[in-house]
């Protein structure tokens, strides 16, 4: 719907705004939840969330325009497989999956690093909020520059992956410095990747197939969401958490090389 309701020249801003508000929810939700539990108990928390969900549902029913499905030609299973294995689909989805893997690993394991460094639960929670805030504000920035032609999807995705890998490398540093710099860089890198990845998918997909493409892309992100923490945890269980960060950093940093477009061989001149 985000892609359908906005012209292609504004897809960067649209997906940047979408990601911004989503990240604000990630940032504010735990903080507001903590306050509600402090004021009352879990019953108050669930009552407020239920009222919020109902209010937003009514607002959406009144404010969101209808987006009817577009007419489309019948699709074969072979055609679907070809489209989902094309580089124009795989490259953005792989970048989105890597970003989600790093984000989930950061949210899950940076508090452990902070606790090991002697930080209080409040300080480690603040570090996670730094990660979410950096991701929130990087997304509309990247989207605007994409729409203005000052950033390309390919270059932006590579930059985001390298910044994310650098953040995982920073998380290997001991003490509060590693936790805070790692959180800031991981959040910034994933914030660059998210709107650019979705904009690239929307640009390479026929409008009548946007729902299918975005749904499949979200499946890729969910795999990253599960795979990133599992990779870090598996290595941390046999070595240390530092080596877990290192492994995910290496995978993220090497991904641009694996996903770069292959050169098209030049046609032989006719004889």
XYZ file of C-alpha atoms in Angstrom:
271
model
C 0.000 0.000 0.000
C 2.882 2.383 0.707
C 4.130 1.882 -2.843
C 0.665 2.024 -4.441
C -0.374 5.208 -2.629
C 2.756 7.140 -3.606
C 4.246 7.915 -7.034
C 7.558 6.214 -7.775
C 9.459 9.518 -7.585
C 8.485 9.698 -3.890
C 9.045 6.065 -2.941
C 12.221 6.926 -1.020
C 10.399 9.450 1.165
C 7.403 7.139 1.539
C 9.401 4.132 2.706
C 11.653 6.364 4.805
C 8.613 7.775 6.610
C 7.185 4.272 7.015
C 10.421 3.036 8.575
C 10.726 6.137 10.761
C 7.331 5.650 12.373
C 7.907 1.922 12.753
C 11.223 2.569 14.532
C 9.616 5.200 16.740
C 7.190 2.495 17.833
C 10.093 0.177 18.637
C 11.739 2.975 20.635
C 8.710 4.266 22.501
C 6.909 0.964 23.135
C 9.280 -0.488 25.753
C 9.678 2.911 27.445
C 5.929 3.523 27.671
C 5.382 -0.079 28.720
C 7.872 0.308 31.553
C 6.117 3.448 32.768
C 2.694 1.766 32.639
C 3.920 -1.246 34.605
C 5.537 1.108 37.121
C 2.249 3.012 37.504
C 0.085 -0.099 37.655
C 0.669 -3.650 36.474
C 0.470 -5.836 33.376
C -3.307 -5.445 33.335
C -2.921 -1.687 32.815
C -0.345 -2.297 30.085
C -2.592 -4.664 28.121
C -5.634 -2.420 28.608
C -3.786 0.597 27.182
C -2.429 -1.444 24.257
C -5.892 -2.828 23.481
C -7.389 0.678 23.518
C -4.565 1.952 21.312
C -5.022 -0.875 18.805
C -8.770 -0.297 18.647
C -8.305 3.454 18.164
C -5.799 2.977 15.347
C -8.056 0.388 13.693
C -10.953 2.884 13.639
C -8.650 5.656 12.374
C -7.317 3.419 9.602
C -10.824 2.388 8.548
C -11.797 6.054 8.191
C -8.595 7.533 6.774
C -6.868 4.921 4.590
C -8.139 4.936 0.998
C -9.158 1.735 -0.729
C -6.476 0.161 -2.924
C -8.254 -2.286 -5.246
C -6.194 -5.030 -6.875
C -4.928 -4.248 -10.354
C -5.781 -6.525 -13.297
C -2.943 -8.920 -13.982
C -2.100 -11.773 -16.271
C -2.155 -15.305 -14.954
C 1.196 -16.301 -13.471
C 2.834 -19.696 -13.749
C 4.884 -21.276 -10.972
C 7.948 -21.157 -13.217
C 7.414 -17.447 -13.813
C 7.177 -16.833 -10.066
C 10.408 -18.756 -9.427
C 12.225 -16.815 -12.143
C 11.091 -13.489 -10.739
C 12.010 -14.365 -7.156
C 15.460 -15.647 -8.150
C 16.295 -12.617 -10.255
C 19.089 -10.400 -8.969
C 16.791 -7.361 -8.928
C 14.795 -9.166 -6.225
C 17.519 -11.102 -4.413
C 19.956 -8.218 -3.878
C 17.580 -5.903 -1.986
C 16.048 -8.800 -0.042
C 19.468 -10.107 1.018
C 20.446 -6.606 2.168
C 17.177 -6.252 4.095
C 17.708 -9.671 5.690
C 21.257 -8.748 6.732
C 20.043 -5.462 8.199
C 17.329 -7.216 10.193
C 19.824 -9.841 11.365
C 22.170 -7.150 12.677
C 19.307 -5.196 14.241
C 17.967 -8.252 16.068
C 21.432 -9.276 17.212
C 22.100 -5.752 18.449
C 18.849 -5.512 20.381
C 19.340 -8.993 21.817
C 23.033 -9.010 22.712
C 24.172 -5.420 23.280
C 22.439 -5.437 26.704
C 24.511 -8.535 27.565
C 27.674 -6.717 26.528
C 26.588 -3.744 28.615
C 25.908 -5.915 31.653
C 29.319 -7.544 31.263
C 30.845 -4.042 31.212
C 29.106 -3.187 34.472
C 26.393 -0.963 33.020
C 23.059 -0.694 34.792
C 19.827 -1.981 33.174
C 18.842 1.655 32.598
C 22.075 2.320 30.685
C 21.775 -0.809 28.569
C 18.151 0.049 27.799
C 19.293 3.513 26.736
C 21.831 1.917 24.382
C 19.076 -0.055 22.668
C 17.059 3.149 22.410
C 20.065 4.795 20.722
C 20.065 1.976 18.154
C 16.354 2.371 17.438
C 16.563 6.170 17.314
C 19.484 6.134 14.855
C 17.568 3.684 12.659
C 14.494 5.918 12.843
C 16.180 9.151 11.797
C 18.439 7.585 9.145
C 15.498 6.235 7.150
C 13.782 9.480 6.084
C 17.224 11.009 5.425
C 18.118 8.170 3.056
C 14.685 8.262 1.417
C 14.875 11.978 0.661
C 18.300 11.669 -0.900
C 17.172 8.773 -3.041
C 14.243 10.798 -4.391
C 16.480 13.824 -4.981
C 18.962 11.749 -6.993
C 21.797 12.246 -4.504
C 21.839 8.576 -3.566
C 21.368 5.396 -5.582
C 19.820 2.215 -4.297
C 22.908 0.162 -5.139
C 25.405 2.551 -3.574
C 23.179 3.196 -0.574
C 22.688 -0.503 0.140
C 26.444 -1.126 -0.020
C 27.105 1.840 2.284
C 24.441 0.633 4.706
C 25.892 -2.875 4.831
C 29.405 -1.551 5.477
C 28.216 0.822 8.215
C 26.267 -2.029 9.800
C 29.329 -4.285 9.674
C 31.386 -1.494 11.244
C 28.810 -1.250 14.029
C 29.102 -4.954 14.743
C 32.862 -4.473 14.811
C 32.464 -1.619 17.304
C 30.342 -3.899 19.497
C 33.436 -6.081 19.904
C 35.170 -3.259 21.812
C 35.074 -3.624 25.598
C 33.173 -1.265 27.854
C 30.501 1.375 27.299
C 32.287 2.759 24.225
C 31.748 -0.476 22.319
C 28.090 -0.735 23.335
C 27.183 2.849 22.412
C 29.183 3.131 19.172
C 27.987 -0.300 18.110
C 24.359 0.650 18.763
C 24.669 3.946 16.868
C 26.389 2.435 13.810
C 24.131 -0.627 13.599
C 21.067 1.592 13.821
C 22.380 4.008 11.185
C 23.381 1.233 8.779
C 20.080 -0.591 9.020
C 18.276 2.737 8.681
C 20.044 3.321 5.362
C 19.234 -0.132 4.036
C 15.531 -0.385 4.853
C 13.930 2.376 2.717
C 16.381 1.855 -0.143
C 15.759 -1.885 -0.223
C 11.995 -1.481 -0.373
C 12.266 1.296 -2.963
C 14.478 -0.939 -5.127
C 11.944 -3.761 -4.897
C 9.063 -1.443 -5.794
C 10.968 -0.037 -8.785
C 11.765 -3.512 -10.158
C 8.267 -4.997 -9.687
C 5.162 -4.611 -11.857
C 2.581 -2.668 -9.846
C 0.086 -5.527 -10.004
C 2.639 -7.833 -8.292
C 3.739 -5.467 -5.513
C 1.855 -7.296 -2.785
C 3.401 -10.631 -3.664
C 6.894 -9.154 -3.928
C 6.742 -7.236 -0.653
C 5.264 -10.211 1.163
C 8.061 -12.466 -0.036
C 10.627 -9.803 0.858
C 9.237 -9.714 4.397
C 9.786 -13.474 4.573
C 13.448 -12.823 3.791
C 13.596 -10.221 6.555
C 12.054 -12.674 9.016
C 14.756 -15.204 8.136
C 17.357 -12.572 8.953
C 15.496 -11.695 12.146
C 15.828 -15.292 13.299
C 19.159 -16.148 11.702
C 21.231 -13.233 12.994
C 20.727 -13.911 16.715
C 21.070 -17.664 16.138
C 24.440 -17.187 14.407
C 25.752 -14.900 17.127
C 24.440 -17.158 19.899
C 25.835 -20.343 18.352
C 29.325 -18.873 18.094
C 29.082 -17.214 21.515
C 28.186 -20.590 23.037
C 31.357 -22.192 21.696
C 33.693 -19.169 21.896
C 32.697 -15.707 23.161
C 30.108 -13.076 22.314
C 32.871 -10.996 20.737
C 33.469 -13.721 18.154
C 29.732 -13.900 17.518
C 29.699 -10.199 16.634
C 32.765 -10.750 14.462
C 31.148 -13.561 12.481
C 28.030 -11.538 11.701
C 30.189 -8.504 10.841
C 32.189 -10.535 8.315
C 29.056 -11.942 6.678
C 27.539 -8.455 6.444
C 30.713 -6.861 5.081
C 31.182 -9.546 2.405
C 27.578 -9.449 1.250
C 28.105 -6.534 -1.221
C 30.749 -8.599 -3.023
C 28.455 -11.608 -3.270
C 25.518 -9.538 -4.493
C 27.194 -7.251 -7.016
C 25.593 -7.487 -10.468
C 27.377 -9.801 -12.840
C 28.622 -8.127 -16.008
C 26.636 -8.984 -19.092
C 28.938 -10.570 -21.701
C 29.244 -8.487 -24.841
C 27.607 -9.902 -27.922
C 29.969 -11.179 -30.550
C 29.998 -9.085 -33.730
C 28.148 -10.569 -36.653
C 30.297 -12.038 -39.392
